[in-house]
Short mmCIF file of C-alpha atoms (C1' of nucleotides) in Angstrom, two decimals:
data_model
loop_
_atom_site.label_atom_id
_atom_site.label_comp_id
_atom_site.label_asym_id
_atom_site.label_seq_id
_atom_site.Cartn_x
_atom_site.Cartn_y
_atom_site.Cartn_z
CA MET A 28 -42.45 -33.12 3.25
CA PRO A 29 -38.54 -32.59 2.74
CA PHE A 30 -39.16 -30.88 -0.91
CA LEU A 31 -41.14 -28.06 0.24
CA GLU A 32 -38.91 -27.60 3.33
CA ASN A 33 -36.08 -27.35 0.98
CA ILE A 34 -37.93 -24.77 -1.21
CA GLU A 35 -38.58 -22.65 2.47
CA TYR A 36 -35.10 -23.01 3.18
CA ASP A 37 -33.59 -22.18 -0.37
CA HIS A 38 -35.45 -19.21 -0.02
CA LEU A 39 -34.55 -18.36 3.47
CA LEU A 40 -30.94 -18.71 2.31
CA GLU A 41 -31.38 -15.91 -0.83
CA GLU A 42 -32.83 -13.59 1.42
CA PHE A 43 -29.97 -13.80 3.84
CA LYS A 44 -27.29 -13.76 0.78
CA SER A 45 -29.30 -11.06 -0.48
CA VAL A 46 -28.92 -8.95 2.53
CA LEU A 47 -25.24 -9.34 2.69
CA ARG A 48 -24.63 -8.42 -0.73
CA LYS A 49 -26.71 -5.53 0.19
CA ASN A 50 -24.18 -4.74 2.51
CA SER A 51 -21.38 -6.22 1.39
CA LEU A 52 -20.85 -8.62 3.35
CA LYS A 53 -19.54 -12.16 3.30
CA PHE A 54 -21.27 -15.26 3.30
CA THR A 55 -19.28 -17.38 5.54
CA LYS A 56 -19.23 -20.98 6.66
CA GLN A 57 -20.47 -19.68 10.15
CA ARG A 58 -23.42 -17.67 9.39
CA GLU A 59 -24.55 -20.37 7.00
CA THR A 60 -24.65 -22.66 9.79
CA ILE A 61 -26.54 -20.51 12.13
CA LEU A 62 -29.15 -20.01 9.38
CA LYS A 63 -29.55 -23.80 9.17
CA THR A 64 -29.82 -23.99 12.74
CA LEU A 65 -32.36 -21.74 13.22
CA TYR A 66 -34.42 -23.56 10.06
CA ASN A 67 -33.60 -26.99 11.58
CA PHE A 68 -34.38 -26.05 15.43
CA PRO A 69 -37.76 -24.56 15.25
CA GLY A 70 -37.91 -23.18 18.79
CA HIS A 71 -36.70 -19.94 20.96
CA PHE A 72 -33.22 -20.51 21.62
CA LEU A 73 -30.71 -18.24 23.70
CA PRO A 74 -27.35 -17.38 22.23
CA GLU A 75 -26.24 -19.83 24.26
CA GLU A 76 -28.42 -22.78 23.38
CA PHE A 77 -27.58 -21.98 19.82
CA TYR A 78 -23.90 -22.51 20.46
CA ASN A 79 -24.35 -25.94 22.14
CA LEU A 80 -27.17 -26.92 19.75
CA ILE A 81 -24.07 -26.09 17.07
CA LYS A 82 -21.23 -27.89 18.71
CA LYS A 83 -23.33 -30.89 18.80
CA ASN A 84 -24.95 -31.21 15.77
CA GLU A 85 -21.96 -29.80 14.17
CA PRO A 86 -18.63 -30.85 15.70
CA ASN A 87 -16.18 -30.13 13.49
CA SER A 88 -17.94 -26.16 12.85
CA ASN A 89 -15.44 -24.87 15.86
CA ILE A 90 -17.54 -21.51 15.92
CA GLY A 91 -17.10 -18.87 18.93
CA ILE A 92 -19.88 -18.03 21.05
CA ALA A 93 -19.03 -14.54 19.81
CA THR A 94 -19.70 -15.22 16.59
CA ILE A 95 -23.22 -16.54 17.16
CA TYR A 96 -23.92 -13.02 19.12
CA ARG A 97 -22.58 -11.40 16.18
CA THR A 98 -24.53 -13.04 13.70
CA LEU A 99 -27.89 -13.50 15.61
CA ASN A 100 -27.52 -9.38 16.31
CA LEU A 101 -26.83 -9.40 12.34
CA LEU A 102 -29.85 -11.41 11.63
CA GLU A 103 -32.14 -9.36 14.03
CA GLU A 104 -31.28 -6.04 12.33
CA SER A 105 -32.30 -7.66 9.16
CA GLU A 106 -35.37 -8.68 10.28
CA ILE A 107 -34.62 -12.56 9.59
CA VAL A 108 -34.89 -13.29 13.37
CA THR A 109 -36.99 -11.81 15.82
CA ALA A 110 -35.62 -11.51 19.71
CA LEU A 111 -38.06 -11.41 22.22
CA SER A 112 -37.77 -12.35 26.10
CA PHE A 113 -39.85 -12.90 29.16
CA GLY A 114 -39.37 -13.59 32.34
CA LYS A 115 -36.47 -14.61 34.37
CA ASN A 116 -34.51 -15.34 31.18
CA GLY A 117 -32.49 -13.63 28.61
CA LYS A 118 -33.63 -12.90 25.12
CA LYS A 119 -34.31 -15.63 22.78
CA TYR A 120 -34.42 -15.86 19.14
CA GLU A 121 -36.62 -17.39 16.57
CA LEU A 122 -36.61 -17.06 12.73
CA ALA A 123 -39.37 -14.25 11.89
CA ASN A 124 -40.62 -15.41 8.50
CA LYS A 125 -43.22 -17.47 9.94
CA PRO A 126 -47.08 -17.26 10.03
CA HIS A 127 -48.32 -14.69 12.43
CA HIS A 128 -48.53 -16.18 16.14
CA ASP A 129 -48.82 -15.39 19.25
CA HIS A 130 -46.94 -16.97 22.52
CA ILE A 131 -47.82 -19.08 25.83
CA ILE A 132 -44.99 -18.48 27.73
CA CYS A 133 -44.47 -20.70 31.67
CA LYS A 134 -43.66 -18.21 34.21
CA ASN A 135 -41.87 -20.99 36.21
CA CYS A 136 -39.33 -22.63 33.67
CA GLY A 137 -39.26 -20.31 30.60
CA LEU A 138 -40.94 -22.65 28.11
CA ILE A 139 -42.40 -20.90 25.06
CA LEU A 140 -45.20 -22.38 23.14
CA GLU A 141 -47.06 -20.89 19.96
CA PHE A 142 -50.30 -20.62 18.81
CA GLU A 143 -52.52 -18.82 16.48
CA ASP A 144 -56.50 -17.96 16.89
CA LYS A 145 -58.29 -16.43 14.29
CA SER A 146 -61.24 -15.69 16.40
CA ILE A 147 -58.72 -13.84 18.26
CA GLU A 148 -57.36 -12.05 15.54
CA LYS A 149 -60.88 -11.07 14.15
CA ARG A 150 -62.49 -9.76 17.32
CA GLN A 151 -58.87 -7.30 18.00
CA LYS A 152 -59.46 -5.83 14.24
CA GLU A 153 -63.19 -5.17 15.35
CA ILE A 154 -61.76 -3.45 18.39
CA ALA A 155 -59.33 -1.20 17.17
CA GLN A 156 -62.09 -0.21 14.59
CA GLN A 157 -64.68 0.92 17.21
CA ASN A 158 -61.40 2.97 18.30
CA GLY A 159 -61.02 4.20 15.18
CA PHE A 160 -57.50 2.87 14.82
CA GLU A 161 -55.85 1.64 11.75
CA LEU A 162 -54.62 -1.98 12.84
CA THR A 163 -51.20 -3.03 11.86
CA ASN A 164 -49.92 -5.37 14.23
CA HIS A 165 -50.19 -6.97 17.57
CA ILE A 166 -48.22 -8.65 20.45
CA MET A 167 -49.94 -11.14 22.68
CA GLN A 168 -48.33 -13.51 25.09
CA LEU A 169 -50.34 -15.39 27.63
CA TYR A 170 -48.38 -16.30 30.98
CA GLY A 171 -48.90 -19.18 33.13
CA ILE A 172 -47.93 -22.05 34.34
CA CYS A 173 -46.86 -25.22 32.43
CA PRO A 174 -48.28 -28.66 32.58
CA LYS A 175 -44.76 -30.26 33.20
CA CYS A 176 -44.22 -27.31 36.04
CA LYS A 177 -47.36 -28.01 37.39
CA ARG A 178 -46.82 -31.72 38.40
CA LYS A 179 -43.09 -30.30 40.19
CA LYS A 180 -45.66 -28.13 42.26
CA ILE A 181 -43.17 -25.60 42.10
CA GLY A 182 -44.04 -22.29 43.28
CA ILE A 183 -43.29 -19.65 41.44
CA MET B 23 -58.64 12.86 41.80
CA PRO B 24 -56.32 12.83 44.39
CA PHE B 25 -59.22 11.34 46.79
CA LEU B 26 -59.28 8.45 44.97
CA GLU B 27 -55.54 7.99 43.66
CA ASN B 28 -54.76 7.74 47.23
CA ILE B 29 -57.50 5.00 48.48
CA GLU B 30 -55.28 2.93 45.74
CA TYR B 31 -52.18 3.84 46.87
CA ASP B 32 -53.35 2.77 50.48
CA HIS B 33 -54.70 -0.29 49.06
CA LEU B 34 -51.47 -1.08 46.95
CA LEU B 35 -49.70 -0.73 50.23
CA GLU B 36 -51.53 -2.99 52.14
CA GLU B 37 -51.31 -5.49 49.94
CA PHE B 38 -47.55 -5.15 49.63
CA LYS B 39 -47.36 -5.15 53.50
CA SER B 40 -49.56 -8.28 53.65
CA VAL B 41 -47.25 -9.76 51.01
CA LEU B 42 -44.37 -8.93 53.47
CA ARG B 43 -46.33 -10.21 56.94
CA LYS B 44 -47.08 -13.73 55.31
CA ASN B 45 -43.24 -13.91 54.87
CA SER B 46 -41.96 -12.83 57.53
CA LEU B 47 -40.31 -10.10 55.80
CA LYS B 48 -39.97 -6.33 56.92
CA PHE B 49 -41.30 -3.15 55.29
CA THR B 50 -38.32 -0.63 55.00
CA LYS B 51 -38.17 2.78 54.32
CA GLN B 52 -36.27 1.74 50.44
CA ARG B 53 -38.97 -0.58 50.06
CA GLU B 54 -41.68 2.30 50.55
CA THR B 55 -40.10 4.35 48.17
CA ILE B 56 -39.87 1.94 45.29
CA LEU B 57 -43.76 0.86 45.81
CA LYS B 58 -44.13 4.77 45.60
CA THR B 59 -42.17 5.05 42.71
CA LEU B 60 -44.08 2.43 40.94
CA TYR B 61 -47.10 4.02 41.41
CA ASN B 62 -45.80 7.55 40.65
CA PHE B 63 -44.13 6.97 37.63
CA PRO B 64 -47.10 4.76 35.60
CA GLY B 65 -44.90 3.16 32.87
CA HIS B 66 -42.47 0.26 31.88
CA PHE B 67 -38.70 0.75 33.44
CA LEU B 68 -35.16 -0.91 33.59
CA PRO B 69 -34.00 -1.47 36.90
CA GLU B 70 -31.54 1.49 36.31
CA GLU B 71 -34.56 3.57 35.27
CA PHE B 72 -35.97 3.29 38.81
CA TYR B 73 -32.44 3.87 40.45
CA ASN B 74 -32.28 6.97 38.59
CA LEU B 75 -35.77 8.03 38.94
CA ILE B 76 -35.55 7.40 42.48
CA LYS B 77 -32.49 9.25 43.09
CA LYS B 78 -33.87 12.57 41.26
CA ASN B 79 -37.02 12.35 43.40
CA GLU B 80 -35.58 11.27 46.67
CA PRO B 81 -32.30 13.10 47.05
CA ASN B 82 -32.00 11.66 50.71
CA SER B 83 -32.53 8.11 49.99
CA ASN B 84 -29.10 6.89 49.36
CA ILE B 85 -30.35 3.88 48.11
CA GLY B 86 -28.36 1.22 46.52
CA ILE B 87 -28.63 -0.48 42.85
CA ALA B 88 -28.64 -3.93 44.36
CA THR B 89 -31.73 -3.10 46.92
CA ILE B 90 -33.77 -2.45 43.47
CA TYR B 91 -33.09 -5.52 41.91
CA ARG B 92 -33.42 -6.86 45.03
CA THR B 93 -37.21 -5.39 45.80
CA LEU B 94 -38.05 -5.60 42.02
CA ASN B 95 -37.49 -9.45 42.18
CA LEU B 96 -39.17 -9.37 45.17
CA LEU B 97 -42.26 -7.63 43.75
CA GLU B 98 -42.29 -9.83 40.61
CA GLU B 99 -42.52 -13.07 42.90
CA SER B 100 -45.59 -11.17 44.87
CA GLU B 101 -47.10 -10.70 41.15
CA ILE B 102 -47.18 -6.82 42.48
CA VAL B 103 -44.80 -5.98 39.23
CA THR B 104 -44.80 -7.10 36.00
CA ALA B 105 -41.82 -8.01 34.07
CA LEU B 106 -41.51 -7.95 30.29
CA SER B 107 -38.85 -7.32 27.66
CA PHE B 108 -38.88 -6.70 23.99
CA GLY B 109 -36.14 -6.13 21.22
CA LYS B 110 -32.88 -4.56 22.52
CA ASN B 111 -33.86 -3.71 25.87
CA GLY B 112 -33.62 -5.75 28.85
CA LYS B 113 -36.53 -6.46 31.23
CA LYS B 114 -39.00 -3.68 32.40
CA TYR B 115 -41.18 -3.54 35.19
CA GLU B 116 -44.57 -2.03 35.62
CA LEU B 117 -47.27 -1.97 38.31
CA ALA B 118 -49.86 -4.99 38.04
CA ASN B 119 -52.33 -4.30 40.39
CA LYS B 120 -54.52 -2.63 37.99
CA PRO B 121 -57.89 -3.86 36.87
CA HIS B 122 -57.00 -5.99 34.03
CA HIS B 123 -56.82 -4.25 30.72
CA ASP B 124 -55.00 -4.19 27.18
CA HIS B 125 -53.84 -1.62 25.05
CA ILE B 126 -53.70 0.03 21.84
CA ILE B 127 -50.89 2.07 20.95
CA CYS B 128 -50.59 4.28 18.05
CA LYS B 129 -47.25 3.94 16.36
CA ASN B 130 -47.20 7.61 15.59
CA CYS B 131 -48.01 9.35 18.29
CA GLY B 132 -47.65 7.16 21.19
CA LEU B 133 -51.47 7.52 22.01
CA ILE B 134 -52.47 4.61 24.29
CA LEU B 135 -56.25 3.84 24.62
CA GLU B 136 -56.87 0.90 26.80
CA PHE B 137 -59.62 -1.78 26.49
CA GLU B 138 -61.27 -4.73 28.00
CA ASP B 139 -62.55 -7.81 25.79
CA LYS B 140 -64.37 -10.82 27.32
CA SER B 141 -65.20 -12.79 24.60
CA ILE B 142 -61.00 -12.63 23.80
CA GLU B 143 -60.25 -13.34 27.55
CA LYS B 144 -62.25 -16.45 27.45
CA ARG B 145 -61.09 -17.48 24.11
CA GLN B 146 -57.29 -17.25 25.88
CA LYS B 147 -58.44 -19.50 28.57
CA GLU B 148 -59.50 -22.03 26.32
CA ILE B 149 -56.47 -21.71 24.23
CA ALA B 150 -54.23 -22.11 27.74
CA GLN B 151 -56.21 -25.19 28.85
CA GLN B 152 -55.62 -26.83 25.31
CA ASN B 153 -52.07 -26.80 26.01
CA GLY B 154 -52.41 -27.86 29.51
CA PHE B 155 -51.31 -24.43 30.84
CA GLU B 156 -52.77 -22.51 34.28
CA LEU B 157 -53.22 -19.38 32.46
CA THR B 158 -52.15 -16.65 35.09
CA ASN B 159 -52.06 -13.08 32.96
CA HIS B 160 -51.43 -11.90 29.76
CA ILE B 161 -50.55 -8.94 27.94
CA MET B 162 -52.20 -7.85 24.62
CA GLN B 163 -51.12 -4.85 22.74
CA LEU B 164 -52.79 -3.58 19.65
CA TYR B 165 -50.72 -1.02 17.37
CA GLY B 166 -51.84 0.83 14.72
CA ILE B 167 -52.74 4.50 13.52
CA CYS B 168 -55.18 6.58 15.71
CA PRO B 169 -57.54 8.58 13.87
CA LYS B 170 -56.07 11.42 14.65
CA CYS B 171 -52.78 10.65 12.85
CA LYS B 172 -54.61 9.47 10.03
CA ARG B 173 -56.41 12.53 8.90
CA LYS B 174 -52.97 13.88 9.66
CA LYS B 175 -51.49 11.20 6.79
CA ILE B 176 -48.42 11.19 8.58
CA GLY B 177 -46.02 8.03 7.81
CA ILE B 178 -44.62 5.80 10.63
"C1'" DC C 25 -32.41 -8.63 70.83
"C1'" DT C 26 -33.31 -11.53 67.40
"C1'" DT C 27 -34.13 -11.55 62.34
"C1'" DC C 28 -34.15 -9.38 58.18
"C1'" DG C 29 -32.41 -5.73 55.11
"C1'" DT C 30 -28.79 -2.37 53.22
"C1'" DG C 31 -25.27 -0.17 50.99
"C1'" DC C 32 -20.70 -1.57 49.08
"C1'" DA C 33 -17.82 -3.90 46.79
"C1'" DA C 34 -16.73 -8.05 44.91
"C1'" DA C 35 -18.31 -12.13 42.11
"C1'" DA C 36 -20.70 -13.96 38.49
"C1'" DA C 37 -23.44 -14.10 34.22
"C1'" DC C 38 -24.28 -12.17 30.22
"C1'" DT C 39 -22.24 -9.30 25.89
"C1'" DT C 40 -19.25 -6.98 23.04
"C1'" DT C 41 -14.80 -5.73 20.97
"C1'" DG C 42 -9.82 -6.01 19.63
"C1'" DC C 43 -6.71 -8.01 17.55
"C1'" DA C 44 -3.92 -11.48 14.17
"C1'" DA C 45 -4.92 -14.80 11.63
"C1'" DA C 46 -8.03 -16.81 8.10
"C1'" DT C 47 -11.66 -16.58 4.71
"C1'" DT C 48 -14.38 -14.38 0.85
"C1'" DG C 49 -15.53 -11.72 -3.06
"C1'" DC D 8 -5.37 -8.99 -3.11
"C1'" DA D 9 -8.52 -5.73 -0.71
"C1'" DA D 10 -11.75 -6.25 2.68
"C1'" DT D 11 -14.16 -8.69 5.94
"C1'" DT D 12 -14.70 -12.47 9.47
"C1'" DT D 13 -13.17 -15.54 12.75
"C1'" DG D 14 -11.86 -17.25 17.32
"C1'" DC D 15 -9.81 -16.23 21.11
"C1'" DA D 16 -9.26 -13.31 25.45
"C1'" DA D 17 -9.82 -9.27 27.17
"C1'" DA D 18 -12.98 -5.24 28.70
"C1'" DG D 19 -17.66 -3.85 29.22
"C1'" DT D 20 -22.45 -4.55 31.03
"C1'" DT D 21 -25.86 -6.15 33.74
"C1'" DT D 22 -26.85 -8.51 37.45
"C1'" DT D 23 -26.28 -11.66 41.88
"C1'" DT D 24 -24.11 -12.47 46.52
"C1'" DG D 25 -21.11 -11.94 50.64
"C1'" DC D 26 -20.78 -9.09 54.70
"C1'" DA D 27 -20.65 -6.23 58.70
"C1'" DC D 28 -23.33 -2.78 59.80
"C1'" DG D 29 -27.75 -0.51 60.86
"C1'" DA D 30 -33.52 -0.84 60.80
"C1'" DA D 31 -37.53 -3.31 62.08
"C1'" DG D 32 -40.57 -6.03 64.26
#
DNA sequence: CTTCGTGCAAAAACTTTGCAAATTG
DNA sequence: CAATTTGCAAAGTTTTTGCACGAAG
């Protein structure tokens, strides 16, 4: 559904531009490229993975790795992007504007899948209430071995 | 309750020694010190924080930072320790041997309650299976405001 | 006594910073 | 134009590795 996607992207872009304006920062080709890449490639990426994605998909952009780091930090501070890291790997980034979801992480290769489960969320709310807490948010990560690594029979 | 604590620690120690024996590794003063520190200081620590904790609490140990890294990696592979990291920080380590529990954390005062919920755990297992994962463990933290802080009407 | 572990220092990997030139508002 | 950003390379950080000596089984 390209129509909806464009609306979403435009919205994201506006949000980013608004952050930039508020802080007297400039909207550059590089920053746009990074935002577009975040949008076009849903998933969790290391800074270096973004760098390679961009070099491959926008060969003319000649973007530097330092700009990737600087822009991801900016986006993280602006809460447009979320950073997370598990196990052996470094910090990975993903767009933060998605509807809420949790993660399943492969302890062997670092693969991250997303899921959402209403019944768990309902139960969480109940548990919080039983303890007198007002629930604001949560973190849930399931760790295991992904199908690929199970097949490869690689120990941890 | 020192009696119970000692039983727990002895159990942990046995588990560690057993892993070492299985892999023809040696039980050293440094490895013991690190395990003891993990046990005595519950929480989540960066390698460097362990290094400083140990230097402070066992000034005679003269342990090297490389040994901290090597031992934490070993303990992680042996599943005696769990590594996780969020946000700005690097990888943090905590003991993994407790009976399983999750946390409710007050965002205002830091109070931590523990809980366990079979129905959520069952659902997690199902979700992992649906994604082809073999589930080994999980992390779940609920964040909110505790009763005391709600009464005090303190903002976050 | 043989094998493994340690500290140290060097190397590798990862991230940030300084700077002159280029771009943006 | 004035101010910010960029790529590059250099400088910081963090983590791992090689090695000779010491310790454990």
